[in-house]
Amino acid sequence: MDNTPIMNAQPQSFQTPPTPPPQTELEKVSQDFGRALVVYLAWKSAGLLDPSPTCSRPQQ
């Protein structure tokens, strides 16, 4: 039986992969746009962008 303690208790899903710093202004803008797009899609899928509570979930 392995009695090695777990050093990293944080779930892997909450860790972001390390990214090298952007080299050009275009790369900075691209990364910012990518982050904004991910946040927008996450909020939209969670129903946080819909002002009416009755339409917050898609009809199946």
PDB file of C-alpha atoms in Angstrom:
ATOM      1  CA  MET A   1       0.000   0.000   0.000  1.00  0.00           C
ATOM      2  CA  ASP A   2       1.335   3.400  -0.971  1.00  0.00           C
ATOM      3  CA  ASN A   3       1.458   5.845   1.944  1.00  0.00           C
ATOM      4  CA  THR A   4       2.839   8.762  -0.066  1.00  0.00           C
ATOM      5  CA  PRO A   5       1.048  11.983   0.940  1.00  0.00           C
ATOM      6  CA  ILE A   6      -0.704  13.928  -1.777  1.00  0.00           C
ATOM      7  CA  MET A   7       1.150  17.210  -2.063  1.00  0.00           C
ATOM      8  CA  ASN A   8      -1.304  18.960  -4.371  1.00  0.00           C
ATOM      9  CA  ALA A   9      -4.802  19.044  -2.880  1.00  0.00           C
ATOM     10  CA  GLN A  10      -6.173  21.462  -5.487  1.00  0.00           C
ATOM     11  CA  PRO A  11      -8.306  19.802  -8.185  1.00  0.00           C
ATOM     12  CA  GLN A  12      -6.630  19.681 -11.579  1.00  0.00           C
ATOM     13  CA  SER A  13      -9.658  21.218 -13.309  1.00  0.00           C
ATOM     14  CA  PHE A  14      -9.076  24.579 -11.617  1.00  0.00           C
ATOM     15  CA  GLN A  15      -5.442  24.867 -12.652  1.00  0.00           C
ATOM     16  CA  THR A  16      -4.722  26.775 -15.820  1.00  0.00           C
ATOM     17  CA  PRO A  17      -1.875  25.550 -17.971  1.00  0.00           C
ATOM     18  CA  PRO A  18       1.132  27.854 -17.928  1.00  0.00           C
ATOM     19  CA  THR A  19       1.297  29.997 -21.031  1.00  0.00           C
ATOM     20  CA  PRO A  20       4.358  31.921 -22.174  1.00  0.00           C
ATOM     21  CA  PRO A  21       3.992  35.698 -22.093  1.00  0.00           C
ATOM     22  CA  PRO A  22       2.799  37.131 -25.410  1.00  0.00           C
ATOM     23  CA  GLN A  23       5.563  38.487 -27.607  1.00  0.00           C
ATOM     24  CA  THR A  24       3.630  40.897 -29.812  1.00  0.00           C
ATOM     25  CA  GLU A  25       0.648  43.197 -29.454  1.00  0.00           C
ATOM     26  CA  LEU A  26      -1.317  40.945 -31.810  1.00  0.00           C
ATOM     27  CA  GLU A  27      -0.715  37.937 -29.553  1.00  0.00           C
ATOM     28  CA  LYS A  28      -1.816  39.966 -26.501  1.00  0.00           C
ATOM     29  CA  VAL A  29      -5.034  40.983 -28.241  1.00  0.00           C
ATOM     30  CA  SER A  30      -5.621  37.417 -29.410  1.00  0.00           C
ATOM     31  CA  GLN A  31      -5.207  36.022 -25.889  1.00  0.00           C
ATOM     32  CA  ASP A  32      -7.495  38.681 -24.399  1.00  0.00           C
ATOM     33  CA  PHE A  33     -10.130  37.981 -27.047  1.00  0.00           C
ATOM     34  CA  GLY A  34      -9.851  34.248 -26.417  1.00  0.00           C
ATOM     35  CA  ARG A  35     -10.327  34.699 -22.680  1.00  0.00           C
ATOM     36  CA  ALA A  36     -13.316  36.979 -23.229  1.00  0.00           C
ATOM     37  CA  LEU A  37     -14.863  34.470 -25.627  1.00  0.00           C
ATOM     38  CA  VAL A  38     -14.457  31.634 -23.121  1.00  0.00           C
ATOM     39  CA  VAL A  39     -16.071  33.703 -20.353  1.00  0.00           C
ATOM     40  CA  TYR A  40     -18.921  34.742 -22.648  1.00  0.00           C
ATOM     41  CA  LEU A  41     -19.640  31.181 -23.728  1.00  0.00           C
ATOM     42  CA  ALA A  42     -19.482  29.932 -20.135  1.00  0.00           C
ATOM     43  CA  TRP A  43     -21.898  32.609 -18.939  1.00  0.00           C
ATOM     44  CA  LYS A  44     -24.220  32.034 -21.892  1.00  0.00           C
ATOM     45  CA  SER A  45     -24.323  28.276 -21.317  1.00  0.00           C
ATOM     46  CA  ALA A  46     -25.053  28.879 -17.621  1.00  0.00           C
ATOM     47  CA  GLY A  47     -27.938  31.203 -18.509  1.00  0.00           C
ATOM     48  CA  LEU A  48     -26.365  34.239 -16.845  1.00  0.00           C
ATOM     49  CA  LEU A  49     -26.713  36.487 -19.905  1.00  0.00           C
ATOM     50  CA  ASP A  50     -30.432  35.887 -20.438  1.00  0.00           C
ATOM     51  CA  PRO A  51     -32.526  38.647 -18.802  1.00  0.00           C
ATOM     52  CA  SER A  52     -35.702  36.535 -18.639  1.00  0.00           C
ATOM     53  CA  PRO A  53     -35.623  33.600 -16.174  1.00  0.00           C
ATOM     54  CA  THR A  54     -38.155  31.584 -18.189  1.00  0.00           C
ATOM     55  CA  CYS A  55     -35.824  31.237 -21.188  1.00  0.00           C
ATOM     56  CA  SER A  56     -32.611  30.553 -19.284  1.00  0.00           C
ATOM     57  CA  ARG A  57     -32.527  26.903 -20.388  1.00  0.00           C
ATOM     58  CA  PRO A  58     -32.836  25.680 -23.973  1.00  0.00           C
ATOM     59  CA  GLN A  59     -35.909  23.661 -24.892  1.00  0.00           C
ATOM     60  CA  GLN A  60     -35.225  20.006 -25.606  1.00  0.00           C
TER      61      GLN A  60
END
